[in-house]
PDB file of C-alpha atoms in Angstrom:
ATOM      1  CA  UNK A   1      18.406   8.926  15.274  1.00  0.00           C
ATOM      2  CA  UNK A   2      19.433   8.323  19.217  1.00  0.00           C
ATOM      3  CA  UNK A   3      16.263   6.876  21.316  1.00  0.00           C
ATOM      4  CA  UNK A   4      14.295   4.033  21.853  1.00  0.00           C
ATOM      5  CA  UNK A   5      12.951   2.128  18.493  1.00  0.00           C
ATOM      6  CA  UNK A   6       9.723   0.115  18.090  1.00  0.00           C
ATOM      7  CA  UNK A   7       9.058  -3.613  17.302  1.00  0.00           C
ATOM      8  CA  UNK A   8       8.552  -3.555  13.628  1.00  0.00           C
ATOM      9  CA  UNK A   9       6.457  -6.810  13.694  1.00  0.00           C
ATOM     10  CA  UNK A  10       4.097  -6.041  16.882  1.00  0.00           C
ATOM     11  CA  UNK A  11       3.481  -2.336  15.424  1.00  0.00           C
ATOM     12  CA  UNK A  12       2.567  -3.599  12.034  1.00  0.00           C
ATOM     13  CA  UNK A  13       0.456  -6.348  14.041  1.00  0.00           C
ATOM     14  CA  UNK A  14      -1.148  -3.352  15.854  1.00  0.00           C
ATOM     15  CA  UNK A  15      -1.773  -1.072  12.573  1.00  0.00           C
ATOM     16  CA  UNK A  16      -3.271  -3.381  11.109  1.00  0.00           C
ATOM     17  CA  UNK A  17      -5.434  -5.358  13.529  1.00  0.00           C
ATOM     18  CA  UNK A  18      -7.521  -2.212  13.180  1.00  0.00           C
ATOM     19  CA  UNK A  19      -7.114  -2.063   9.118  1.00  0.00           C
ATOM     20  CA  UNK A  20     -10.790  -2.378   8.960  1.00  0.00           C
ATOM     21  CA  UNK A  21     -11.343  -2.922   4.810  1.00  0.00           C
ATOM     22  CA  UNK A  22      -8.701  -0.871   4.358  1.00  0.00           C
ATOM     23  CA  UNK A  23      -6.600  -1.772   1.018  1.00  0.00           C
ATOM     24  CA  UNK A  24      -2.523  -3.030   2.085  1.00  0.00           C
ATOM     25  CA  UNK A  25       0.475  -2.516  -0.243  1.00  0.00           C
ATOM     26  CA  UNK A  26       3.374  -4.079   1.262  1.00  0.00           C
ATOM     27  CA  UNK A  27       6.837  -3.320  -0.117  1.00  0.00           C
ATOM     28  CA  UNK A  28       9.476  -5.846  -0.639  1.00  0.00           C
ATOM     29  CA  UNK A  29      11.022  -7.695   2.164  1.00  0.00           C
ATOM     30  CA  UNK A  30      10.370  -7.143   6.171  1.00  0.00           C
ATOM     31  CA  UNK A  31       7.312  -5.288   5.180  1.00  0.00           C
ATOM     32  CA  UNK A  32       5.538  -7.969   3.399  1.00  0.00           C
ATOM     33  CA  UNK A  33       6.987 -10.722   5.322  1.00  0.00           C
ATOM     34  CA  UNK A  34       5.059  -8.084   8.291  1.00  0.00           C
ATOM     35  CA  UNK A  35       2.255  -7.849   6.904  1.00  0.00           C
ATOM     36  CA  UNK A  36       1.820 -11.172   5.804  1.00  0.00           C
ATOM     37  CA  UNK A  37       2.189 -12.224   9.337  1.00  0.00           C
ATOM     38  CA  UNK A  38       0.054  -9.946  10.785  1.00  0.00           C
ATOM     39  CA  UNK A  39      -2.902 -12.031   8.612  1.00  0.00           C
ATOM     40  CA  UNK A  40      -3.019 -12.559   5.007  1.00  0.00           C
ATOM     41  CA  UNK A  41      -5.783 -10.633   3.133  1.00  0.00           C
ATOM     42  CA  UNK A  42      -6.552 -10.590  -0.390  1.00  0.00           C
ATOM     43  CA  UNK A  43      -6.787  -6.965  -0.076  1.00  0.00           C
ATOM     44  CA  UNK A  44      -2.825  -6.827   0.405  1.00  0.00           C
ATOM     45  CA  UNK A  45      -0.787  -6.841  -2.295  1.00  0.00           C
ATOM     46  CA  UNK A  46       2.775  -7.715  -1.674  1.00  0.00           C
ATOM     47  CA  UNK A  47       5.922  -6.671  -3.720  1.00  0.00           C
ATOM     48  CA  UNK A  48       8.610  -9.385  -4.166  1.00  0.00           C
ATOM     49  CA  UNK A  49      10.544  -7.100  -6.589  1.00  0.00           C
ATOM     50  CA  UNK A  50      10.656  -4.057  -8.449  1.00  0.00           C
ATOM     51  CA  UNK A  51      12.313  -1.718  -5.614  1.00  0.00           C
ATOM     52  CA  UNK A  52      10.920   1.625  -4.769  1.00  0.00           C
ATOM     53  CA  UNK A  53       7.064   0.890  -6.566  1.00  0.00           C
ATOM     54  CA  UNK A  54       5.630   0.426  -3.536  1.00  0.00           C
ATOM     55  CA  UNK A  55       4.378   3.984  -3.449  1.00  0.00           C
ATOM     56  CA  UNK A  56       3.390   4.769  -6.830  1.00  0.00           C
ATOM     57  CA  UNK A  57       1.582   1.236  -6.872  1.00  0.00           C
ATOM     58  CA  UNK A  58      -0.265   2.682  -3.581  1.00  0.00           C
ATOM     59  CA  UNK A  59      -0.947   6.297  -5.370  1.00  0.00           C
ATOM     60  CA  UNK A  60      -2.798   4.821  -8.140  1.00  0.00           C
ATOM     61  CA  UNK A  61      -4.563   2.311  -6.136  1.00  0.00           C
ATOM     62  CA  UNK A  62      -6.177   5.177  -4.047  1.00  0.00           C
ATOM     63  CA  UNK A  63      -6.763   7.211  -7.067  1.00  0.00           C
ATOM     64  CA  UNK A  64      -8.536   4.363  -8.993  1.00  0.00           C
ATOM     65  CA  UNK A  65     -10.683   3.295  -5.792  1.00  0.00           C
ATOM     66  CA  UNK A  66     -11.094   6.749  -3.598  1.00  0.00           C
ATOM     67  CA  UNK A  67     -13.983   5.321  -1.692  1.00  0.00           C
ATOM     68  CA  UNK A  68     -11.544   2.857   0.150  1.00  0.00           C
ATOM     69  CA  UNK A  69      -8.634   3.471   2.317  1.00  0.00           C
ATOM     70  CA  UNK A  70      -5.032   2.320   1.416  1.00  0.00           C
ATOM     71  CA  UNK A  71      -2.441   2.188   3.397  1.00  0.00           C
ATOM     72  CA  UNK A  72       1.541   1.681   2.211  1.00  0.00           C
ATOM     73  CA  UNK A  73       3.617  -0.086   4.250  1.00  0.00           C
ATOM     74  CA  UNK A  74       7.657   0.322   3.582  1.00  0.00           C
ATOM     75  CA  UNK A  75      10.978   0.675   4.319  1.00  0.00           C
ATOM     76  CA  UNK A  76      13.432   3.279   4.501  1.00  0.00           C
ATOM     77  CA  UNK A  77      15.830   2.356   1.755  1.00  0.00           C
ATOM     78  CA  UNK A  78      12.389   1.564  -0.798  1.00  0.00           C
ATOM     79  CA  UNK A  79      10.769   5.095   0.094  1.00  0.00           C
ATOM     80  CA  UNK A  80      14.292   6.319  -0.868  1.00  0.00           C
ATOM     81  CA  UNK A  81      14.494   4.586  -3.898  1.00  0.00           C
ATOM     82  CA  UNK A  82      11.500   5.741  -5.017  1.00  0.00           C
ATOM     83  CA  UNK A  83      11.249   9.365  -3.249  1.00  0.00           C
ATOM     84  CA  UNK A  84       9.873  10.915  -6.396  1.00  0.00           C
ATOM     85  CA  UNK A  85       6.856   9.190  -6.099  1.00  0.00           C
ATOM     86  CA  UNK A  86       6.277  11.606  -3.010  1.00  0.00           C
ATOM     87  CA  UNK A  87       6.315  14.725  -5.369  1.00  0.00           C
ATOM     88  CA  UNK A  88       3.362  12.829  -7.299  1.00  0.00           C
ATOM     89  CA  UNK A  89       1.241  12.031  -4.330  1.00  0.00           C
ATOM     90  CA  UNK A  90       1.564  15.358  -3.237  1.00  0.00           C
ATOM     91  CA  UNK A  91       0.947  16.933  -6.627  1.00  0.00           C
ATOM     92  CA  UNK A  92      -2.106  14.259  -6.965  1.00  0.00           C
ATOM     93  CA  UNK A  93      -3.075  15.375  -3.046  1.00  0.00           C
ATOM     94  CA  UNK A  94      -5.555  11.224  -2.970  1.00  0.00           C
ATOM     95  CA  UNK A  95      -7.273  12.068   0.288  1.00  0.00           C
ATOM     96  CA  UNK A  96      -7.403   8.272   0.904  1.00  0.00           C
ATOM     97  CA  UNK A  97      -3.668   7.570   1.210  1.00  0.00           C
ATOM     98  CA  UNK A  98      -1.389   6.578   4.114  1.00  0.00           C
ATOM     99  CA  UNK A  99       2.081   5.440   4.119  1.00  0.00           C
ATOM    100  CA  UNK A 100       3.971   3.735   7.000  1.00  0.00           C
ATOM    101  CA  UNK A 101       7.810   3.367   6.540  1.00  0.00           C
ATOM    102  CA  UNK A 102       9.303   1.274   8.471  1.00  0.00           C
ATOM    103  CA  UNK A 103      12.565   2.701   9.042  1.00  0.00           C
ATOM    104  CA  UNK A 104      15.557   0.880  10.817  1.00  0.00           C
ATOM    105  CA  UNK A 105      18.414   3.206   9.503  1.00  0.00           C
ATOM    106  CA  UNK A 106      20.187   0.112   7.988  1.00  0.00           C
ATOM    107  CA  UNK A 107      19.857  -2.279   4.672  1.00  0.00           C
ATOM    108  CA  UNK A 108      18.353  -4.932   6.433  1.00  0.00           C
ATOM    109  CA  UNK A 109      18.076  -7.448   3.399  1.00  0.00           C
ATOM    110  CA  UNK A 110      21.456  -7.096   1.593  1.00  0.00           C
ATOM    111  CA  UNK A 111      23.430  -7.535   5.029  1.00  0.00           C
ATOM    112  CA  UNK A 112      22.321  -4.713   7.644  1.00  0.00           C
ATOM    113  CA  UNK A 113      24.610  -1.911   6.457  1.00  0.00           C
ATOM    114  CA  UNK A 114      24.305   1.151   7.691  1.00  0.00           C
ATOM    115  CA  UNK A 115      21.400   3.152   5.896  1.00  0.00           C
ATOM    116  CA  UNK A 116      21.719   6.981   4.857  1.00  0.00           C
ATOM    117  CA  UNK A 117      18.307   7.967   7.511  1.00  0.00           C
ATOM    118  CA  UNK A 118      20.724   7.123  10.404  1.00  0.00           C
ATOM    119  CA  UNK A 119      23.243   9.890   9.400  1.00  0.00           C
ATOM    120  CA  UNK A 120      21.558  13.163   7.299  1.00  0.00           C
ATOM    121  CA  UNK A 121      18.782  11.841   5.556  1.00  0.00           C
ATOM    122  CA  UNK A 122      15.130  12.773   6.974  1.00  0.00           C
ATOM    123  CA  UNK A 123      12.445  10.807   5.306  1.00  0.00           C
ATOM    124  CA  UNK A 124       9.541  12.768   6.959  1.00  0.00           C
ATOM    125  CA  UNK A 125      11.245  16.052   6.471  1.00  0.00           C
ATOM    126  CA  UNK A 126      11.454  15.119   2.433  1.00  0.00           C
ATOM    127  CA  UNK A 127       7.416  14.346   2.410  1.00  0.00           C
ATOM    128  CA  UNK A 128       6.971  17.797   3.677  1.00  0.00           C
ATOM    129  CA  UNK A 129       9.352  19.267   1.246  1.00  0.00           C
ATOM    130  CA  UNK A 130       7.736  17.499  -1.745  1.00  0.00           C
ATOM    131  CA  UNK A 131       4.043  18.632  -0.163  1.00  0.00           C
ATOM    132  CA  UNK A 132       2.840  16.791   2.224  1.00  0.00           C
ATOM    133  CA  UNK A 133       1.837  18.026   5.601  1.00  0.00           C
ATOM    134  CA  UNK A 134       1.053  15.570   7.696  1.00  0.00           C
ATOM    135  CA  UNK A 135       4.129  13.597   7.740  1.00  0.00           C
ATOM    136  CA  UNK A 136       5.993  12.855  11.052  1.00  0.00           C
ATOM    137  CA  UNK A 137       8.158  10.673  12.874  1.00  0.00           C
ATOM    138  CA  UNK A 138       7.762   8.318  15.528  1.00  0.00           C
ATOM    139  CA  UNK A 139       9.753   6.407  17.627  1.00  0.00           C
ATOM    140  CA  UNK A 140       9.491   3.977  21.439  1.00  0.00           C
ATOM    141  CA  UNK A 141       9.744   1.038  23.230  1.00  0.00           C
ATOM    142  CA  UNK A 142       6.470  -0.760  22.318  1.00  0.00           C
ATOM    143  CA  UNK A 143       5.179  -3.883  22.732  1.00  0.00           C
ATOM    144  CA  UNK A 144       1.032  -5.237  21.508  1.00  0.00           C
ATOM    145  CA  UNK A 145      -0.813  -6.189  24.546  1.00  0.00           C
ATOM    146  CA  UNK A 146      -4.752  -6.112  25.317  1.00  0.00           C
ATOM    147  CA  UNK A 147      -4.770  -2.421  25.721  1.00  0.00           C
ATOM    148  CA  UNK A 148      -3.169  -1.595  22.570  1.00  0.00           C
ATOM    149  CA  UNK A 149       0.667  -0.905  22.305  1.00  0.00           C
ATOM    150  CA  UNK A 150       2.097  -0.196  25.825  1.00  0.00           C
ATOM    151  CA  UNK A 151       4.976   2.383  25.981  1.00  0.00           C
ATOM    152  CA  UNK A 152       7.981   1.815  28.418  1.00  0.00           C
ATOM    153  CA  UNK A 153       8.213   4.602  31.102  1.00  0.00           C
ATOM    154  CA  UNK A 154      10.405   7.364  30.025  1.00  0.00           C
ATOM    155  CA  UNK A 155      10.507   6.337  26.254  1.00  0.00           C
ATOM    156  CA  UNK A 156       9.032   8.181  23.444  1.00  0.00           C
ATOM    157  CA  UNK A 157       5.578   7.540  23.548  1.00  0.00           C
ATOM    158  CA  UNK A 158       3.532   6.046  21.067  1.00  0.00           C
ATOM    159  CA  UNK A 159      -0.433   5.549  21.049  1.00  0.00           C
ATOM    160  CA  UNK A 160      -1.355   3.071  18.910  1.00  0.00           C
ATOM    161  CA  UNK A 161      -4.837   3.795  18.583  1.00  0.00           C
ATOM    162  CA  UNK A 162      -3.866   7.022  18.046  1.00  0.00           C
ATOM    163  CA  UNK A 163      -1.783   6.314  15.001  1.00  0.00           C
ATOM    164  CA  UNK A 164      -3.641   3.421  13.179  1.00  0.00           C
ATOM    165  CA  UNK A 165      -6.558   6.480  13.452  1.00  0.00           C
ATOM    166  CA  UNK A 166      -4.253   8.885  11.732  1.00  0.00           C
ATOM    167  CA  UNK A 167      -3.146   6.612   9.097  1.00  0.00           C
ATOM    168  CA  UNK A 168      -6.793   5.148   8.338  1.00  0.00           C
ATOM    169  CA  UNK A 169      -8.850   8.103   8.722  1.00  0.00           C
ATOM    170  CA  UNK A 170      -7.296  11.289   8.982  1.00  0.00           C
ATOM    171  CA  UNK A 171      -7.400  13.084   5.587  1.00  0.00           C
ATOM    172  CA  UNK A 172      -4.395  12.244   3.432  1.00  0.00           C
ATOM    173  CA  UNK A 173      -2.178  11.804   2.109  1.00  0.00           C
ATOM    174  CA  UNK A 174      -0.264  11.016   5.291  1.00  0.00           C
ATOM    175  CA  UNK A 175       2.982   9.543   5.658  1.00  0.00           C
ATOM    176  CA  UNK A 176       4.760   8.484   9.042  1.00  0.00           C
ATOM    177  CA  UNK A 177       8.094   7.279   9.391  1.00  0.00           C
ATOM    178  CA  UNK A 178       8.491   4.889  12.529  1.00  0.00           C
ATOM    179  CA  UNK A 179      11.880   4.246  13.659  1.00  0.00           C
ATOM    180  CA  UNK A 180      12.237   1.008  14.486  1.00  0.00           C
ATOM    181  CA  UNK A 181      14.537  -1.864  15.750  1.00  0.00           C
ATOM    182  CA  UNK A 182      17.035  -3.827  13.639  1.00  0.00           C
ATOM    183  CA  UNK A 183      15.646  -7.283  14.487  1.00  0.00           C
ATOM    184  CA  UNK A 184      16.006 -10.709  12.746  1.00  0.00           C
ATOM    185  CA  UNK A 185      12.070 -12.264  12.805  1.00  0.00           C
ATOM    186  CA  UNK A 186      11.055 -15.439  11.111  1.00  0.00           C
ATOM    187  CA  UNK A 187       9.796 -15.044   7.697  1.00  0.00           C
ATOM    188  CA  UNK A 188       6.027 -15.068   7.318  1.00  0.00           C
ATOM    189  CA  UNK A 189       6.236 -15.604   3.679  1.00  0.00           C
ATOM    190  CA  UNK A 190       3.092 -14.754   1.095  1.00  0.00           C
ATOM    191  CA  UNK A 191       2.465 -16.889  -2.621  1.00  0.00           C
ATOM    192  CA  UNK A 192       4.740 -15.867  -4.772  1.00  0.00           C
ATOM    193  CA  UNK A 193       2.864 -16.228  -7.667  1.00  0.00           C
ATOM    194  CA  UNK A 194       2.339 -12.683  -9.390  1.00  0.00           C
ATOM    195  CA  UNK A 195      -0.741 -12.838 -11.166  1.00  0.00           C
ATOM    196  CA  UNK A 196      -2.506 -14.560  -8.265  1.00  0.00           C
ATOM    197  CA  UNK A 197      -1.644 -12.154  -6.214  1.00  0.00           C
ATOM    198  CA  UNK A 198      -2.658  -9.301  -8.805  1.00  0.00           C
ATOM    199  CA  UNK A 199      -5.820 -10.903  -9.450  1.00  0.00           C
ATOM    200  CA  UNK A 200      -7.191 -11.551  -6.000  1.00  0.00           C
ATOM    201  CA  UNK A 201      -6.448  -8.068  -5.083  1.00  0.00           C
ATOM    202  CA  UNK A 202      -8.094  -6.594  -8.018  1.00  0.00           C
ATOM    203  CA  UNK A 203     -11.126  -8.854  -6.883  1.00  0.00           C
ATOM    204  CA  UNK A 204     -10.819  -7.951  -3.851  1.00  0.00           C
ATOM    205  CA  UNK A 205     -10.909  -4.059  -5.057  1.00  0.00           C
ATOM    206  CA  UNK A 206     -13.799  -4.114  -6.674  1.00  0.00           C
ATOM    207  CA  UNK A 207     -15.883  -6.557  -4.404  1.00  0.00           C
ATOM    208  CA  UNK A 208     -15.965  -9.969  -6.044  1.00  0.00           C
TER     209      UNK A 208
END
């Protein structure tokens, strides 16, 4: 996809500055490292493994709590992995359920090849073909400043405000795919340890 491409780490900084007590599940790699650095929570639960879960782990996180908001955050060659688990979340319609994939058209951890969504493949146009409406694509030259994310003249625009309210409020499930840049950030690196992780989410969850 020609056009400008936003700054993975300052939009995920953006979303979710305005998370509220929304519940986080990052998938593997640049989107936990993201989210981690954007302020660890023990309502985030990050994947160091098992490719393409990050979905279905999100799906039955809303189901099980539908009084609180969750919000997926991804990339392009996980929500491919996993695309099936769109049929599901459509099929299972959670009202409470956002996804975010992060999509930089390449395989950013196994050496930056070239991904398919930078040829054919449209990740947004699948979501509607599996069932779910409100999924879109974004794109822009962005940057976090104290007014939000400011938008480059004559790029695509995006409104962050606009977006974190789409993806925390509006009914779901929603899923947007935000084209963004191929960059190379520090790691921002959350506990490795499984079953603490597991465990303070789940206590996080249900409020202890």
């Amino acid at each position: 996809m020609r056009g400008a491409r936003l700054d993975r780490r300052a939009l995920v900084a953006g979303i979710l500055d305005r998370r509220g007590d929304a519940a986080v599940v990052a998938g593997l790699g640049s989107p936990a490292w993201d989210c981690h650095a954007a302020g660890d929570s023990p309502l985030n639960f990050y994947f160091w493994g098992a490719m393409g879960g990050a979905a279905m782990l999100g799906l039955g996180v809303a189901l099980a709590r539908p009084e609180r908001r969750v919000l997926v955050v991804t990339g392009d060659a996980e929500m491919l992995m996993g695309v099936g688990s769109l049929a599901a979340i459509a099929a299972q319609a959670p009202s409470n359920l956002a996804l975010l994939v992060l999509d930089n058209e390449a395989f950013g951890e196994t050496g930056r090849q070239a991904g398919l969504t930078g040829r054919n493949t449209d990740i947004a146009a699948i979501a509607r073909g599996a069932g779910i409406a409100a999924a879109f694509t974004v794109c822009g030259e962005v940057e976090v400043g104290s007014a939000g994310l400011n938008v480059e003249e004559g790029s695509a625009g995006v409104d962050i405000d606009a977006l974190a309210g789409t993806l925390f409020e509006e009914e779901g499930p929603v899923l947007c795919v935000a084209k963004v840049a191929l960059s190379a950030e520090s790691g921002s690196y959350p506990p490795r340890d499984g079953v603490l992780l597991q465990t303070r989410f789940r206590a996080a969850l249900a409020g202890d």
